[in-house]
Short mmCIF file of C-alpha atoms in Angstrom, two decimals:
data_model
loop_
_atom_site.label_atom_id
_atom_site.label_comp_id
_atom_site.label_asym_id
_atom_site.label_seq_id
_atom_site.Cartn_x
_atom_site.Cartn_y
_atom_site.Cartn_z
CA MET A 16 17.80 12.69 -3.87
CA ARG A 17 14.26 10.92 -4.97
CA GLU A 18 12.74 8.61 -2.73
CA SER A 19 13.05 5.29 -4.75
CA ARG A 20 16.64 5.60 -5.39
CA PHE A 21 17.18 5.44 -0.68
CA TRP A 22 14.69 2.16 -1.92
CA ALA A 23 16.65 0.83 -4.45
CA LEU A 24 19.60 1.38 -2.42
CA SER A 25 17.86 -0.05 0.84
CA MET A 26 17.29 -3.52 -1.33
CA LEU A 27 20.57 -3.35 -2.78
CA ALA A 28 22.21 -3.10 0.84
CA ALA A 29 19.63 -6.04 2.05
CA VAL A 30 20.79 -8.20 -0.94
CA VAL A 31 24.72 -7.48 -0.22
CA MET A 32 23.51 -7.89 3.39
CA LEU A 33 22.56 -11.71 2.32
CA VAL A 34 25.67 -12.45 1.23
CA VAL A 35 28.28 -11.20 3.45
CA LEU A 36 26.13 -11.37 6.32
CA THR A 37 25.89 -15.17 5.69
CA ALA A 38 29.95 -15.52 5.06
CA HIS A 39 30.42 -13.94 8.17
CA MET A 40 27.56 -16.15 10.42
CA ALA A 41 28.85 -18.95 8.52
CA VAL A 42 32.96 -18.15 9.25
CA MET A 43 32.10 -16.63 12.82
CA HIS A 44 28.95 -18.52 14.28
CA LEU A 45 28.26 -21.81 12.34
CA SER A 46 31.90 -23.68 12.21
CA PRO A 47 30.58 -26.63 14.52
CA LEU A 48 27.79 -27.29 12.04
CA VAL A 49 30.80 -28.49 9.86
CA GLY A 50 33.36 -29.74 12.63
CA VAL A 51 35.51 -26.64 13.06
CA SER A 52 35.35 -25.53 16.52
CA LEU A 53 34.66 -21.75 17.31
CA GLU A 54 37.42 -21.38 19.56
CA THR A 55 39.70 -22.22 16.61
CA THR A 56 37.20 -19.62 13.80
CA ARG A 57 37.47 -16.95 17.12
CA SER A 58 41.54 -17.51 18.51
CA PHE A 59 43.48 -14.28 17.60
CA ALA A 60 45.50 -16.23 15.03
CA ALA A 61 42.87 -17.50 13.81
CA VAL A 62 40.99 -13.45 13.30
CA LEU A 63 44.50 -12.11 12.04
CA ASP A 64 45.12 -14.90 9.66
CA ARG A 65 41.77 -14.22 7.94
CA ALA A 66 42.62 -10.03 8.77
CA ARG A 67 45.28 -11.26 5.71
CA SER A 68 42.83 -11.69 3.68
CA GLY A 69 41.62 -9.13 1.21
CA VAL A 70 38.34 -10.68 0.66
CA GLN A 71 37.86 -10.47 3.81
CA THR A 72 39.28 -6.68 4.82
CA TRP A 73 36.72 -5.94 1.56
CA GLY A 74 34.23 -8.56 2.81
CA TYR A 75 33.64 -6.71 6.42
CA TYR A 76 34.00 -2.84 4.77
CA LEU A 77 30.79 -4.03 2.19
CA LEU A 78 29.12 -5.49 5.33
CA LEU A 79 30.13 -2.14 7.42
CA ALA A 80 28.30 -0.24 5.10
CA ALA A 81 25.55 -2.00 4.20
CA ALA A 82 24.28 -2.43 7.39
CA LEU A 83 24.37 1.00 8.08
CA TYR A 84 22.53 1.83 4.99
CA HIS A 85 20.04 -0.04 5.83
CA GLY A 86 19.44 -0.41 9.13
CA LEU A 87 19.21 3.74 9.50
CA TYR A 88 17.21 4.07 6.53
CA GLY A 89 14.52 1.91 7.87
CA LEU A 90 15.22 4.00 11.04
CA ARG A 91 14.15 7.50 9.00
CA GLY A 92 11.83 5.23 7.55
CA VAL A 93 9.84 5.07 11.35
CA ILE A 94 11.05 8.11 12.35
CA LEU A 95 9.78 10.08 9.82
CA GLU A 96 6.24 8.20 10.36
CA LEU A 97 5.80 11.09 13.19
CA PRO A 98 4.86 14.76 12.13
CA VAL A 99 8.23 16.28 11.83
CA GLY A 100 7.41 18.18 9.17
CA ARG A 101 9.36 18.78 5.57
CA ALA A 102 12.33 20.94 7.05
CA GLY A 103 12.34 18.42 10.31
CA ALA A 104 12.04 15.47 7.77
CA ARG A 105 14.83 17.05 5.96
CA ALA A 106 17.42 17.21 9.19
CA VAL A 107 16.19 13.60 10.21
CA THR A 108 18.06 12.38 7.01
CA VAL A 109 21.17 14.86 7.12
CA ILE A 110 21.78 13.95 10.99
CA LEU A 111 21.22 10.09 9.71
CA ALA A 112 23.91 10.60 6.92
CA LEU A 113 26.01 11.79 9.49
CA VAL A 114 25.74 9.30 12.13
CA GLY A 115 25.82 6.67 9.62
CA LEU A 116 29.47 8.11 8.61
CA ILE A 117 30.35 8.83 11.50
CA ALA A 118 29.56 4.88 12.67
CA PHE A 119 31.57 3.75 9.47
CA GLY A 120 34.15 5.91 9.40
CA TYR A 121 34.82 4.58 13.06
CA GLY A 122 34.24 0.85 11.65
CA ALA A 123 36.53 1.10 8.57
CA TYR A 124 39.13 2.30 11.23
CA VAL A 125 38.68 -1.15 12.83
CA VAL A 126 38.38 -2.75 9.96
CA ALA A 127 41.50 -1.25 7.94
CA GLU A 128 43.86 -1.69 11.71
CA THR A 129 42.84 -5.45 12.11
CA ALA A 130 44.26 -5.73 8.95
CA ARG A 131 47.27 -3.83 9.03
CA LEU A 132 48.10 -5.73 12.46
CA ALA A 133 47.86 -8.79 10.40
CA ALA A 134 50.07 -7.38 7.77
CA SER A 135 52.86 -6.24 10.52
CA GLY A 136 52.89 -10.05 11.38
CA ILE A 137 52.36 -9.66 14.57
CA MET B 6 -38.34 -23.81 8.74
CA GLU B 7 -38.56 -21.04 10.30
CA ALA B 8 -35.42 -18.58 10.25
CA ARG B 9 -33.82 -18.26 13.64
CA ARG B 10 -33.83 -15.42 15.01
CA GLU B 11 -31.49 -13.53 18.44
CA THR B 12 -31.46 -11.09 20.41
CA VAL B 13 -28.29 -8.66 19.81
CA THR B 14 -27.28 -5.69 21.47
CA PHE B 15 -25.72 -2.93 19.06
CA ARG B 16 -23.20 -0.94 20.52
CA VAL B 17 -23.11 2.24 18.37
CA PHE B 18 -20.83 5.24 18.77
CA ARG B 19 -22.63 8.34 19.42
CA TYR B 20 -20.75 11.79 18.35
CA ILE B 21 -23.16 15.03 17.46
CA PRO B 22 -21.16 18.25 16.31
CA GLY B 23 -21.40 21.00 18.65
CA ASP B 24 -22.94 18.10 21.59
CA GLY B 25 -19.20 17.59 23.01
CA GLU B 26 -20.23 14.36 24.13
CA LYS B 27 -18.86 11.25 22.51
CA GLY B 28 -19.07 7.73 23.74
CA PHE B 29 -21.42 4.49 22.76
CA ARG B 30 -25.09 3.85 23.05
CA SER B 31 -26.34 -0.20 23.35
CA TYR B 32 -29.97 -0.62 21.56
CA THR B 33 -31.04 -4.33 21.72
CA LEU B 34 -33.04 -5.89 18.66
CA GLU B 35 -34.10 -8.99 18.27
CA VAL B 36 -32.47 -10.40 14.38
CA PRO B 37 -33.44 -13.03 11.92
CA GLU B 38 -31.04 -14.74 10.29
CA GLY B 39 -29.60 -13.19 7.01
CA THR B 40 -30.13 -9.25 8.61
CA THR B 41 -27.23 -7.23 7.59
CA VAL B 42 -25.77 -4.80 9.89
CA LEU B 43 -27.08 -1.65 7.63
CA GLU B 44 -30.88 -3.35 8.52
CA ALA B 45 -29.96 -3.41 11.98
CA LEU B 46 -29.08 0.29 11.94
CA HIS B 47 -32.71 1.31 9.85
CA ILE B 48 -34.46 -0.73 12.68
CA ILE B 49 -32.47 1.43 15.25
CA LYS B 50 -33.47 4.43 13.59
CA GLU B 51 -37.30 3.80 13.06
CA GLN B 52 -38.23 2.34 15.99
CA HIS B 53 -35.42 3.63 18.56
CA ASP B 54 -33.68 6.79 17.94
CA PRO B 55 -34.62 8.60 14.51
CA THR B 56 -31.41 10.89 15.36
CA LEU B 57 -28.68 7.70 14.57
CA ALA B 58 -26.65 9.06 11.51
CA TRP B 59 -25.02 7.16 9.25
CA ARG B 60 -24.23 6.62 5.74
CA SER B 61 -26.16 4.74 3.13
CA SER B 62 -26.85 4.12 -0.60
CA CYS B 63 -27.09 1.15 -2.62
CA ARG B 64 -27.20 -1.56 -0.72
CA MET B 65 -25.75 -4.23 -2.18
CA GLY B 66 -21.86 -3.61 -2.06
CA VAL B 67 -21.47 -1.22 -4.85
CA CYS B 68 -22.07 2.31 -3.43
CA GLY B 69 -19.25 1.82 -0.75
CA SER B 70 -20.81 4.64 1.71
CA CYS B 71 -21.62 2.32 4.51
CA GLY B 72 -18.05 1.30 5.61
CA MET B 73 -17.39 1.06 9.04
CA LEU B 74 -15.76 -1.00 12.13
CA ILE B 75 -17.79 -3.69 13.54
CA ASN B 76 -16.91 -5.53 16.15
CA GLY B 77 -13.41 -3.45 15.60
CA GLU B 78 -12.92 -4.59 11.66
CA PRO B 79 -13.71 -2.39 8.50
CA ARG B 80 -16.39 -3.36 7.00
CA LEU B 81 -19.24 -2.64 4.91
CA ALA B 82 -22.53 -2.46 6.91
CA CYS B 83 -24.53 -3.64 3.84
CA GLN B 84 -22.48 -6.33 3.28
CA THR B 85 -22.03 -7.93 6.55
CA GLN B 86 -24.54 -10.27 8.70
CA VAL B 87 -25.33 -9.63 12.17
CA LEU B 88 -25.71 -13.36 12.74
CA HIS B 89 -22.89 -14.57 11.29
CA LEU B 90 -20.26 -12.04 13.55
CA GLY B 91 -21.25 -14.46 16.15
CA SER B 92 -21.67 -12.10 19.06
CA LYS B 93 -24.22 -11.35 21.05
CA VAL B 94 -22.57 -7.50 21.12
CA VAL B 95 -21.91 -5.91 17.81
CA GLU B 96 -20.43 -2.64 18.83
CA LEU B 97 -19.90 -0.28 15.79
CA ARG B 98 -17.72 2.65 15.35
CA PRO B 99 -17.04 4.94 12.42
CA MET B 100 -13.96 4.28 10.67
CA ALA B 101 -10.08 4.44 11.69
CA ASN B 102 -8.02 7.25 10.48
CA TYR B 103 -10.54 10.00 9.23
CA PRO B 104 -12.04 12.61 11.69
CA VAL B 105 -16.24 11.93 12.42
CA THR B 106 -18.84 14.24 10.86
CA ARG B 107 -21.70 12.00 13.38
CA ASP B 108 -22.28 9.26 14.63
CA LEU B 109 -21.01 6.59 12.36
CA VAL B 110 -20.26 9.18 9.42
CA PRO B 111 -16.67 9.66 9.07
CA ASP B 112 -15.53 12.63 6.65
CA LEU B 113 -13.54 10.92 3.71
CA SER B 114 -11.86 13.95 2.09
CA SER B 115 -8.82 13.07 2.45
CA LEU B 116 -9.82 9.90 0.99
CA PHE B 117 -10.97 12.01 -2.07
CA SER B 118 -8.12 14.89 -2.12
CA LYS B 119 -5.26 11.53 -2.34
CA HIS B 120 -7.01 9.42 -5.07
CA ALA B 121 -6.93 12.77 -7.41
CA ALA B 122 -4.12 13.80 -6.67
CA ILE B 123 -2.25 10.86 -8.31
CA SER B 124 -4.48 12.04 -11.63
CA PRO B 125 -6.85 8.66 -12.24
CA HIS B 126 -7.28 9.22 -15.69
CA ILE B 127 -5.83 7.78 -18.58
CA LEU B 128 -2.78 10.68 -19.73
CA ARG B 129 -1.44 10.66 -22.60
CA PRO B 130 1.27 12.64 -24.70
CA ASP B 131 -1.86 12.50 -27.71
CA GLN B 132 -3.85 14.95 -26.38
CA ARG B 133 -5.38 15.53 -29.83
CA GLU B 134 -6.56 12.37 -29.63
CA VAL B 135 -7.93 12.39 -26.56
CA ASP B 136 -9.78 15.41 -26.96
CA SER B 137 -10.63 14.11 -30.77
CA PRO B 138 -10.72 10.56 -31.24
CA THR B 139 -9.92 9.37 -34.87
CA GLY B 140 -10.64 5.74 -33.33
CA GLU B 141 -11.08 3.11 -30.74
CA PHE B 142 -7.29 2.27 -28.84
CA ILE B 143 -6.67 -1.17 -29.34
CA GLN B 144 -5.34 -3.47 -26.09
CA SER B 145 -5.46 -7.33 -25.78
CA PRO B 146 -7.31 -9.43 -23.52
CA ALA B 147 -3.81 -10.18 -21.16
CA GLU B 148 -2.96 -6.09 -21.13
CA LEU B 149 -6.29 -6.03 -20.03
CA GLU B 150 -5.90 -8.70 -17.23
CA SER B 151 -3.21 -6.98 -16.48
CA TYR B 152 -4.88 -4.08 -14.26
CA LEU B 153 -8.05 -5.34 -14.54
CA GLN B 154 -9.22 -6.55 -10.73
CA PHE B 155 -7.29 -2.86 -9.31
CA SER B 156 -9.61 -1.54 -11.16
CA TYR B 157 -12.55 -3.20 -8.91
CA CYS B 158 -11.86 -0.41 -6.18
CA ILE B 159 -15.11 1.23 -4.81
CA LYS B 160 -13.66 4.02 -3.26
CA CYS B 161 -15.56 2.96 0.11
CA GLY B 162 -11.87 3.80 1.84
CA LEU B 163 -11.82 0.76 4.70
CA CYS B 164 -8.48 0.39 2.95
CA LEU B 165 -6.94 3.12 4.87
CA ALA B 166 -9.71 2.52 7.82
CA ALA B 167 -7.31 -0.67 8.18
CA CYS B 168 -3.69 0.79 7.30
CA PRO B 169 -1.56 1.39 9.74
CA THR B 170 0.63 3.67 7.96
CA VAL B 171 -1.98 6.17 7.73
CA ALA B 172 -2.89 5.62 11.19
CA THR B 173 0.68 6.95 12.13
CA ASP B 174 1.98 9.38 9.02
CA PRO B 175 -1.23 10.94 7.69
CA ASP B 176 0.11 12.71 4.86
CA PHE B 177 0.68 9.03 3.78
CA LEU B 178 -0.91 8.59 -0.36
CA GLY B 179 -2.33 5.06 0.87
CA PRO B 180 -3.72 1.92 -0.08
CA GLN B 181 -6.23 3.61 -2.13
CA ALA B 182 -4.58 6.09 -4.10
CA LEU B 183 -1.56 4.13 -5.02
CA ALA B 184 -3.75 0.86 -5.69
CA GLN B 185 -5.56 3.12 -8.35
CA ALA B 186 -2.37 4.68 -9.26
CA TYR B 187 -0.41 1.63 -10.45
CA ARG B 188 -4.55 0.78 -11.81
CA TYR B 189 -3.83 3.36 -14.62
CA SER B 190 -0.21 3.25 -15.09
CA ALA B 191 -0.71 -0.21 -15.47
CA ASP B 192 -3.51 0.61 -18.52
CA THR B 193 -1.73 0.35 -22.13
CA ARG B 194 -3.56 3.51 -23.13
CA ASP B 195 -2.12 5.57 -20.16
CA GLY B 196 1.65 7.13 -20.62
CA GLY B 197 0.96 9.15 -17.38
CA LEU B 198 3.26 7.66 -14.97
CA ASP B 199 6.33 10.30 -15.34
CA SER B 200 3.73 12.46 -14.36
CA ARG B 201 2.74 10.89 -11.52
CA ARG B 202 6.09 10.23 -10.32
CA GLY B 203 6.16 13.79 -8.33
CA VAL B 204 3.15 12.12 -6.31
CA LEU B 205 4.24 8.98 -5.98
CA ASP B 206 8.65 9.29 -5.93
CA ARG B 207 8.28 11.12 -2.75
CA PHE B 208 9.00 10.23 1.47
CA HIS B 209 4.46 10.29 1.90
CA GLY B 210 4.00 7.96 -1.32
CA VAL B 211 4.37 4.46 -2.50
CA PHE B 212 7.63 4.47 -0.41
CA GLN B 213 6.52 4.40 2.79
CA CYS B 214 4.55 1.40 2.53
CA HIS B 215 5.24 -1.05 5.51
CA MET B 216 3.63 -4.22 3.58
CA ALA B 217 1.44 -4.53 6.33
CA GLY B 218 -1.22 -5.88 4.33
CA ALA B 219 -4.56 -4.65 5.97
CA CYS B 220 -5.58 -3.03 3.33
CA SER B 221 -5.94 -5.89 1.08
CA ALA B 222 -7.41 -7.99 3.96
CA ALA B 223 -10.45 -5.27 4.68
CA CYS B 224 -10.91 -4.47 0.82
CA PRO B 225 -14.60 -5.85 0.33
CA LYS B 226 -14.03 -5.68 -3.52
CA GLY B 227 -11.02 -7.88 -3.87
CA VAL B 228 -9.04 -5.54 -4.96
CA ASP B 229 -5.51 -6.34 -2.95
CA PRO B 230 -4.58 -3.08 -2.86
CA ALA B 231 -1.15 -4.21 -1.14
CA PHE B 232 0.13 -6.20 -4.30
CA ALA B 233 -1.17 -3.14 -6.77
CA ILE B 234 1.35 -1.13 -4.22
CA GLN B 235 4.14 -3.54 -4.64
CA LEU B 236 4.06 -3.83 -8.37
CA LEU B 237 3.73 0.15 -8.58
CA LYS B 238 6.81 0.64 -6.11
CA ARG B 239 9.03 -1.75 -9.22
CA GLU B 240 7.36 0.03 -11.65
CA VAL B 241 8.65 3.55 -9.98
CA VAL B 242 12.38 2.55 -9.21
CA LEU B 243 12.30 0.78 -13.10
CA ARG B 244 11.48 3.90 -14.12
CA GLY B 245 13.67 6.43 -12.34
CA LEU B 246 16.27 4.07 -13.79
CA GLY B 247 15.28 5.22 -16.87
CA LYS B 248 14.23 1.49 -18.38
CA ARG B 249 10.58 -0.16 -18.94
CA ARG B 250 9.01 2.47 -21.13
CA ARG B 251 6.30 0.26 -23.30
CA ARG B 252 4.27 1.51 -26.10
CA LEU B 253 1.31 2.67 -25.27
CA ALA B 254 -1.84 1.14 -27.21
CA ARG B 255 -2.19 1.99 -30.59
CA VAL B 256 -5.63 3.13 -32.31
CA SER B 257 -7.90 1.46 -34.07
CA PRO B 258 -9.07 2.77 -37.74
CA LEU B 259 -12.42 4.29 -37.81
CA PRO B 260 -14.85 1.03 -38.40
CA SER B 261 -15.57 3.11 -42.17
CA GLU B 262 -12.05 3.23 -43.05
CA HIS B 263 -11.73 -1.13 -41.92
CA VAL B 264 -11.47 -3.14 -45.06
CA PRO B 265 -12.98 -7.10 -43.83
CA SER B 266 -11.35 -9.88 -44.85
CA GLU B 267 -12.47 -11.47 -47.98
CA LYS B 268 -12.81 -15.09 -46.28
CA ILE B 269 -15.27 -13.16 -44.14
CA PRO B 270 -18.87 -13.44 -46.09
CA ALA B 271 -20.81 -10.14 -46.03
CA ALA B 272 -23.90 -9.78 -43.36
CA PRO B 273 -27.36 -10.29 -44.56
CA PRO B 274 -29.32 -7.69 -46.09
CA ARG B 275 -31.24 -5.77 -42.70
CA THR B 276 -34.98 -6.10 -42.40
CA ALA B 277 -35.70 -3.67 -40.47
#
């Protein structure tokens, strides 16, 4: 893939993160600013309650994908500044893509499992 | 009124190939106000050390030959006045990110090979018009303004010496070549961005720039390569998405084919 596509995707991921991460921060960390205590927003019941909403589930899939891509693309940029050669650069790209996929799989499993628990009515 | 004079010590990097020794040698001079670093180097060579080597030519910030690190900053020696540095000790080193040929003389081969790699000239699909022009390309003042600033580059190489990315990735095209790639790609007479993309749209190309901005701070001509690189990124991405195909500048008819408006009075008869 051309470098411009990697870069454009990274910019797109940044915009997605700006929206989804802002929502995450507002709910999970900044709710006291509007008079809602953190205990209320972070309690087990409140987490499961939000997990019943498809918006939250898909929002976290999106945040996970965007944050992983953006972060690993940046890490690739740092690593490839080292004299790794053409084959080394390809290997770094493949390894980081695999790391990203595995991390996404693990994170997506946690999000899906939370949603499943919520739906089961615990 | 007599000009202000001060005693200044110049710590000059010395390296003579084959000699094996690298290090600094100090020369103390009394310099009057207005003396440039380049003039001080000439005094040192004439009065203290005839073996000292550096590169210079025009003495007026046009040729871009006398780039060096002056007190750690990449500057042109001919444009830097000694007393304006406000320091009793002036350290002179060859530009960073280049191999050293001798003393203050860097090997600029990488600068010129990177510059050549981006095809720094007008590229057009109608090669016949370029080879055998039938007229002039029409370009509006606004179109000229869109790239004029970037055409002031004098290829001094100070921007590459300042660039932290070139320091860690010597294969990075660097601010000089990338700014020139934008300068030509933004020119309405040019249609060569697609052929330049092969060089620009790869890992060591335009997307390797991390926008440190050191190149623009170092440029003695106010070219602002960092800005050109950001504009080039946008052009390359949009072109990659199949958008932003600009119409090439048209060719104006030759003056002989041009019929002047009837409202314009005829030129007076020739007197000589």
